[in-house]
Coordinates of C-alpha atoms and ligand atoms in Angstrom, one line a residue:
M1254 CA 0.1 -0.2 -0.2
P1255 CA 1.6 3.6 -0.8
L1256 CA 1.9 6.1 1.9
L1257 CA 0.8 8.8 -0.3
S1258 CA -1.9 9.3 -3.6
L1259 CA -0.7 8.8 -6.7
S1260 CA -1.8 13.0 -7.0
L1261 CA 0.6 14.1 -3.4
A1262 CA 3.5 12.0 -4.8
R1263 CA 2.9 14.5 -8.0
R1264 CA 2.7 17.6 -5.5
F1265 CA 5.2 16.3 -3.7
G1266 CA 8.0 16.1 -6.9
P1267 CA 8.6 19.7 -6.7
A1268 CA 10.0 20.1 -3.6
L1269 CA 12.7 17.6 -3.7
W1270 CA 14.6 19.5 -5.9
P1271 CA 17.0 20.8 -2.5
L1272 CA 17.8 16.0 -3.7
R1273 CA 18.2 17.3 -7.1
A1274 CA 21.5 19.0 -6.6
L1275 CA 22.8 17.1 -4.5
V1276 CA 22.3 13.8 -7.6
A1277 CA 24.1 16.6 -10.0
G1278 CA 27.1 17.7 -7.7
G1279 CA 27.6 13.9 -6.7
W1280 CA 27.2 13.7 -3.2
L1281 CA 24.1 11.7 -3.8
Q1282 CA 23.2 8.4 -5.8
E1283 CA 20.0 9.1 -7.7
S1284 CA 19.5 5.3 -8.0
E1285 CA 19.1 4.8 -4.0
L1286 CA 16.9 7.8 -3.9
D1287 CA 15.2 6.9 -5.9
C1288 CA 14.9 3.5 -4.5
L1289 CA 13.6 5.0 -1.4
L1290 CA 11.0 7.4 -2.9
R1291 CA 9.0 4.0 -5.2
R1292 CA 8.5 3.0 -1.4
A1293 CA 6.2 6.3 -0.9
H1294 CA 4.2 5.7 -3.9
P1295 CA 5.8 3.7 -7.1
V1296 CA 5.5 6.0 -9.6
L1297 CA 7.9 8.7 -7.1
R1298 CA 11.2 9.4 -9.3
L1299 CA 14.2 11.6 -9.0
N1300 CA 14.1 13.3 -12.5
R1301 CA 13.0 9.5 -14.6
V1302 CA 9.4 9.7 -15.6
F1303 CA 7.1 6.4 -14.9
A1304 CA 3.2 6.7 -15.1
R1305 CA 0.3 5.4 -13.4
V1306 CA -1.5 2.9 -16.4
E1307 CA -5.6 4.9 -14.8
S1308 CA -7.1 2.9 -17.7
R1309 CA -8.2 1.1 -20.6
R1310 CA -10.6 0.7 -23.5
W1311 CA -10.6 -0.1 -27.3
V1312 CA -11.4 1.3 -29.9
A1313 CA -11.2 -0.3 -32.5
D1314 CA -10.5 -5.0 -33.1
D1315 CA -7.0 -4.4 -33.0
M1316 CA -6.4 -0.6 -30.3
L1317 CA -6.4 -0.2 -26.7
A1318 CA -6.4 3.1 -25.7
L1319 CA -3.7 3.9 -22.2
G1320 CA -5.2 6.6 -19.1
L1321 CA -1.5 7.1 -18.1
R1322 CA -0.5 9.4 -14.9
T1323 CA 2.1 10.8 -14.9
N1324 CA 4.5 11.9 -12.3
G1325 CA 5.6 15.3 -11.4
N1326 CA 8.2 14.4 -14.2
A1327 CA 7.1 15.0 -17.4
H1328 CA 7.8 18.9 -18.6
G1329 CA 5.4 20.4 -21.6
W1330 CA 4.9 17.6 -23.2
R1331 CA 1.3 17.3 -25.8
P1332 CA -0.6 16.0 -28.3
G1333 CA 1.1 14.9 -32.1
Q1334 CA 4.9 14.0 -30.3
H1335 CA 5.4 10.4 -29.4
V1336 CA 6.8 8.9 -25.9
R1337 CA 8.7 5.9 -26.1
L1338 CA 7.8 3.0 -22.5
Y1339 CA 8.9 0.7 -21.1
Q1340 CA 7.7 -1.8 -19.7
E1341 CA 9.2 -5.7 -18.0
L1342 CA 7.8 -9.2 -19.9
D1343 CA 9.5 -12.3 -18.7
G1344 CA 12.6 -10.4 -17.1
V1345 CA 13.6 -8.6 -20.0
R1346 CA 13.0 -5.5 -20.4
H1347 CA 11.0 -3.9 -23.3
G1348 CA 11.4 0.0 -25.4
R1349 CA 8.8 1.2 -27.9
S1350 CA 7.4 4.8 -29.2
Y1351 CA 3.3 5.6 -28.9
S1352 CA 1.9 8.8 -29.5
L1353 CA 0.4 11.1 -27.8
L1354 CA -4.3 11.7 -28.4
A1355 CA -4.0 13.5 -25.2
A1356 CA -1.2 15.5 -22.2
E1357 CA -2.9 17.4 -19.4
V1358 CA -1.1 19.7 -17.0
D1359 CA -2.4 17.6 -14.3
G1360 CA -0.4 14.1 -15.3
R1361 CA -3.4 12.6 -17.4
I1362 CA -1.6 11.3 -20.0
E1363 CA -3.6 9.3 -23.3
L1364 CA -2.2 6.6 -26.0
A1365 CA -2.8 3.5 -27.8
V1366 CA -1.4 0.2 -28.9
K1367 CA -2.3 -1.2 -31.6
R1368 CA -1.7 -4.9 -32.0
Q1369 CA 1.0 -6.1 -34.0
P1370 CA 2.1 -9.4 -35.5
G1371 CA 5.3 -10.3 -33.8
G1372 CA 5.1 -7.8 -31.2
R1373 CA 6.4 -8.0 -28.4
L1374 CA 5.7 -5.4 -26.6
S1375 CA 2.2 -3.9 -28.0
N1376 CA 0.5 -7.2 -27.5
G1377 CA 2.3 -7.9 -24.2
L1378 CA 0.9 -4.7 -22.9
L1379 CA -3.2 -5.6 -24.9
D1380 CA -3.4 -8.5 -23.0
R1381 CA -1.2 -8.6 -19.6
L1382 CA -1.2 -4.4 -18.5
E1383 CA -4.1 -3.9 -15.7
V1384 CA -5.2 -0.8 -14.6
G1385 CA -2.8 -0.3 -11.2
H1386 CA 0.0 -1.1 -13.4
V1387 CA 3.3 1.2 -14.0
L1388 CA 5.4 1.9 -16.2
E1389 CA 8.6 4.1 -17.3
L1390 CA 8.0 6.6 -20.2
E1391 CA 10.7 8.7 -21.7
P1392 CA 10.4 12.2 -22.3
A1393 CA 8.5 12.6 -24.9
Q1394 CA 9.6 13.7 -29.1
G1395 CA 8.4 15.0 -31.9
E1396 CA 7.9 18.5 -33.8
L1397 CA 4.5 17.1 -35.4
A1398 CA 1.9 20.9 -35.2
W1399 CA -1.3 22.7 -35.5
P1400 CA -0.5 24.2 -38.5
S1401 CA -2.8 27.5 -36.5
D1402 CA -2.7 29.9 -39.6
A1403 CA -3.7 28.1 -41.9
A1404 CA -7.2 28.6 -44.5
S1405 CA -8.0 25.1 -44.4
V1406 CA -5.9 21.4 -43.2
L1407 CA -5.9 17.3 -44.8
L1408 CA -4.9 15.1 -42.5
L1409 CA -4.1 11.6 -43.7
A1410 CA -3.6 9.0 -41.6
A1411 CA -2.6 5.7 -42.1
G1412 CA -3.3 2.0 -39.8
S1413 CA -2.0 4.2 -36.0
G1414 CA -1.1 7.1 -37.7
I1415 CA -4.6 8.5 -36.0
T1416 CA -3.2 8.7 -33.4
P1417 CA -1.1 12.2 -33.2
L1418 CA -3.6 13.2 -35.9
L1419 CA -6.3 12.8 -33.3
G1420 CA -4.1 14.0 -31.1
L1421 CA -3.6 17.7 -32.7
L1422 CA -7.2 17.5 -34.8
R1423 CA -9.2 17.4 -30.6
Q1424 CA -6.7 19.7 -29.5
A1425 CA -7.1 22.5 -32.6
L1426 CA -11.4 21.7 -32.5
A1427 CA -11.3 22.6 -29.1
R1428 CA -9.3 25.6 -28.7
G1429 CA -11.7 27.0 -31.6
F1430 CA -9.5 25.8 -34.9
S1431 CA -12.9 27.3 -37.4
A1432 CA -10.9 26.1 -40.6
P1433 CA -12.3 23.2 -42.6
V1434 CA -10.4 20.2 -41.8
T1435 CA -10.7 17.1 -43.9
L1436 CA -9.1 13.7 -41.9
L1437 CA -9.0 10.3 -44.2
H1438 CA -8.3 7.1 -42.5
Y1439 CA -6.6 4.4 -44.5
V1440 CA -7.6 0.8 -42.6
R1441 CA -7.3 -2.6 -44.1
R1442 CA -10.5 -3.6 -42.4
R1443 CA -13.6 -1.9 -41.4
S1444 CA -12.9 -2.9 -37.8
Q1445 CA -9.9 -0.7 -37.6
R1446 CA -11.3 2.7 -38.0
A1447 CA -9.6 3.3 -34.6
F1448 CA -11.9 6.3 -32.3
S1449 CA -14.8 5.7 -35.6
E1450 CA -17.0 6.7 -32.3
E1451 CA -15.3 9.9 -31.2
L1452 CA -14.2 10.9 -34.4
Q1453 CA -18.0 11.5 -35.9
A1454 CA -19.6 12.4 -32.7
L1455 CA -16.4 15.0 -33.5
M1456 CA -18.4 16.1 -36.7
R1457 CA -21.4 16.0 -35.3
R1458 CA -20.4 19.7 -33.2
H1459 CA -17.9 21.1 -35.7
P1460 CA -18.7 21.8 -38.8
N1461 CA -15.6 22.6 -40.3
L1462 CA -14.4 18.8 -39.8
Q1463 CA -15.6 15.8 -42.3
V1464 CA -13.9 12.8 -41.8
R1465 CA -13.8 9.6 -44.4
W1466 CA -12.1 6.1 -44.5
A1467 CA -10.4 4.2 -46.6
I1468 CA -11.1 0.9 -46.6
S1469 CA -8.2 -1.4 -48.7
G1470 CA -9.4 -5.3 -47.8
E1471 CA -12.9 -5.6 -48.2
A1472 CA -15.7 -3.7 -50.4
P1473 CA -16.3 -0.1 -49.8
L1474 CA -19.3 0.4 -48.5
A1475 CA -21.4 4.0 -49.5
Y1476 CA -19.4 7.2 -48.1
E1477 CA -15.7 5.1 -47.9
L1478 CA -13.8 5.3 -49.4
M1479 CA -11.0 2.0 -51.6
G1480 CA -8.1 1.0 -51.4
R1481 CA -4.5 3.0 -50.5
F1482 CA -3.9 5.9 -50.5
R1483 CA -4.6 7.8 -55.1
A1484 CA -4.3 11.3 -55.5
D1485 CA -8.1 10.8 -57.3
H1486 CA -9.3 10.4 -52.6
L1487 CA -7.9 14.1 -53.2
A1488 CA -9.7 15.4 -55.6
G1489 CA -11.8 18.5 -54.6
W1490 CA -10.7 19.0 -51.3
P1491 CA -8.2 21.8 -50.9
A1492 CA -4.5 21.7 -48.7
H1493 CA -3.6 24.6 -47.4
S1494 CA -1.0 22.4 -45.3
L1495 CA -1.1 18.7 -44.9
L1496 CA -0.1 16.2 -42.0
A1497 CA -0.1 12.7 -43.0
C1498 CA 1.3 9.8 -40.7
G1499 CA 1.9 6.1 -40.9
P1500 CA 4.4 3.6 -42.3
H1501 CA 7.1 4.8 -44.2
G1502 CA 5.6 3.5 -47.9
F1503 CA 2.4 5.7 -47.2
V1504 CA 4.4 8.8 -45.7
A1505 CA 6.6 9.0 -49.0
G1506 CA 3.7 7.8 -51.7
V1507 CA 1.7 11.7 -49.3
R1508 CA 5.0 13.0 -50.2
D1509 CA 5.1 12.3 -53.7
W1510 CA 2.0 13.3 -54.2
W1511 CA 2.4 16.1 -52.7
Q1512 CA 5.4 17.1 -54.2
A1513 CA 3.9 16.7 -58.1
L1514 CA 3.0 20.0 -58.2
P1515 CA 3.8 24.1 -56.3
R1516 CA 2.3 24.1 -53.2
D1517 CA 2.2 27.0 -50.8
G1518 CA 1.7 25.6 -47.4
S1519 CA 3.6 23.6 -45.4
L1520 CA 3.8 19.6 -45.2
Q1521 CA 4.6 17.6 -42.3
L1522 CA 5.0 14.0 -42.4
E1523 CA 5.8 10.9 -39.7
A1524 CA 6.0 8.1 -40.2
F1525 CA 6.5 5.4 -37.6
T1526 CA 8.1 2.1 -39.7
P1527 CA 11.4 2.5 -40.9
P1528 CA 12.4 2.7 -45.0
A1529 CA 12.6 -0.7 -46.9
P1530 CA 15.8 -1.5 -46.7
A1531 CA 17.6 -0.8 -50.1
V1532 CA 18.4 -3.4 -52.3
G1533 CA 21.1 -3.5 -54.9
I1534 CA 21.9 0.0 -55.4
G1535 CA 24.2 0.1 -52.3
T1536 CA 28.6 0.7 -53.3
A1537 CA 30.9 0.3 -51.0
V1538 CA 32.1 2.5 -48.2
R1539 CA 34.4 3.3 -45.7
L1540 CA 33.5 4.0 -41.5
R1541 CA 35.0 5.7 -39.0
F1542 CA 34.0 6.2 -34.9
A1543 CA 36.2 8.5 -33.6
R1544 CA 35.2 7.3 -29.7
S1545 CA 36.0 3.3 -31.3
H1546 CA 39.0 4.6 -32.3
R1547 CA 37.6 2.2 -35.2
E1548 CA 37.2 2.5 -39.8
L1549 CA 35.1 -0.5 -40.5
P1550 CA 34.4 -1.0 -44.4
G1551 CA 30.2 0.1 -45.0
S1552 CA 27.5 0.1 -47.9
S1553 CA 25.8 3.0 -48.6
A1554 CA 22.9 0.8 -49.0
V1555 CA 21.8 0.3 -44.9
N1556 CA 21.3 2.9 -42.7
L1557 CA 24.1 3.2 -39.8
L1558 CA 22.5 2.0 -37.3
E1559 CA 22.8 -1.4 -38.5
Q1560 CA 26.0 -1.3 -40.1
A1561 CA 27.5 0.0 -36.4
E1562 CA 25.7 -3.0 -34.6
S1563 CA 26.9 -5.3 -37.5
H1564 CA 30.7 -4.1 -36.2
G1565 CA 29.6 -4.9 -33.0
L1566 CA 28.7 -1.1 -31.2
R1567 CA 26.1 -0.6 -29.5
P1568 CA 24.9 3.0 -30.3
P1569 CA 22.6 4.4 -28.0
H1570 CA 18.9 3.7 -29.8
G1571 CA 14.2 3.5 -29.4
C1572 CA 13.1 3.5 -31.8
R1573 CA 14.3 3.2 -35.2
Q1574 CA 12.2 4.5 -37.1
G1575 CA 13.7 7.8 -36.9
I1576 CA 11.0 9.1 -34.3
C1577 CA 12.9 9.6 -31.6
A1578 CA 15.9 11.1 -32.2
G1579 CA 17.7 8.2 -29.7
C1580 CA 20.4 7.3 -32.1
T1581 CA 21.6 11.5 -32.5
C1582 CA 25.1 11.1 -33.8
Q1583 CA 27.1 13.6 -34.8
L1584 CA 28.3 13.3 -38.4
L1585 CA 32.1 14.2 -38.3
A1586 CA 33.1 14.2 -42.5
G1587 CA 31.7 12.8 -45.5
S1588 CA 28.2 12.5 -46.4
V1589 CA 24.7 10.7 -45.4
R1590 CA 21.3 10.6 -47.2
D1591 CA 18.2 10.1 -45.2
L1592 CA 16.9 7.1 -46.2
R1593 CA 13.0 8.5 -45.9
T1594 CA 13.6 11.4 -47.4
G1595 CA 16.1 11.1 -50.0
A1596 CA 17.6 14.9 -48.7
V1597 CA 21.9 14.1 -48.3
T1598 CA 23.3 15.8 -45.0
A1599 CA 27.3 17.1 -45.0
G1600 CA 29.4 17.4 -42.0
P1601 CA 31.0 18.1 -40.0
G1602 CA 29.7 18.6 -36.6
L1603 CA 26.1 18.0 -37.5
P1604 CA 23.8 15.8 -36.3
I1605 CA 22.1 12.4 -38.3
R1606 CA 19.7 10.3 -36.8
L1607 CA 21.5 6.5 -37.3
C1608 CA 18.7 4.6 -37.6
V1609 CA 17.6 6.4 -40.7
S1610 CA 20.0 8.2 -42.5
A1611 CA 23.1 5.9 -44.9
P1612 CA 26.4 6.6 -45.9
V1613 CA 26.9 8.5 -49.6
G1614 CA 30.3 8.0 -49.6
D1615 CA 33.5 7.5 -46.5
V1616 CA 32.3 9.0 -43.4
E1617 CA 33.5 10.2 -39.7
L1618 CA 31.0 9.6 -37.0
E1619 CA 31.4 9.8 -33.7
L1620 CA 30.7 7.4 -31.7
Ligands
FES2033 S1 16.3 5.8 -32.9 FE1 14.4 6.6 -32.3 S2 15.7 7.8 -34.4 FE2 17.3 6.5 -34.3

């Protein structure tokens, strides 16, 4: 039985600043203090973010929305960002990034977990996580933002790409955004239309919002679109600002459509799967890892995270999808290609995300 309620534990957090100062000065060990704090409440920590599961709600056949309440260490989080969540399953610690649907000032957050074929953490959370369980989260990251000044907004989501976009949409509508908004959600089966009841209720309350679903694995009904993303799905919809989120192939198709014409509006894209590895177009390069004092053979077709790992290095990383920035590293010399966009970054001294960067020629990394 915790000594404090969660609300009290949250209020207690700011009073710990003298201990934080002593840890920062090397006078105390953070891990030892955390052991004591968790006795007062399982989420209480000096600096790390822990959260208690407060609710579970199925929002599609294969997607569960989780309501969590964090300790007082989650600062400045906002819907549309993503957090990396950790859970121990069968004695092994697993981590994965999920988008924030909500982030309130009282520490309540919402995220959604989709069942994945072979997804140990996602499926473990769906099947075993219960109200009252405690999870660790990393600080939220991500730059998706609502284009408040846009004359119209087009939101394109595939699969669980609906989660960051719905988080932003909820907040924008609640704040009175009144320009036209169109949301297309691409799913394979009708039963995968996550949050469809909430979206329909939002449409009833906000006449400026139109939501449509595109179904690729079943015959579509009236008012549904058929198949995967195609340019003709967007005929007649103005798009002064576009936000798209989904697997890499979907996001790449949206980007190509957007770039096919000159446009004034803004484009924001987020892919939650890594680009498919290029096959057969790699050339041999040299990889120099400055801190490890190693020079090794590499390929221009494979991301640098995988190449470093294949040589026994262990760069820090998170999502492996270019989202969390957990693999960011300095490019000391040479150029790399962003596997999502094709953009080339040339050193020296620029930060790159190893998991979505492939060397263009010989490179040197601060690793
Ligand atoms: S591991 Fe998340 S951005 Fe590379």
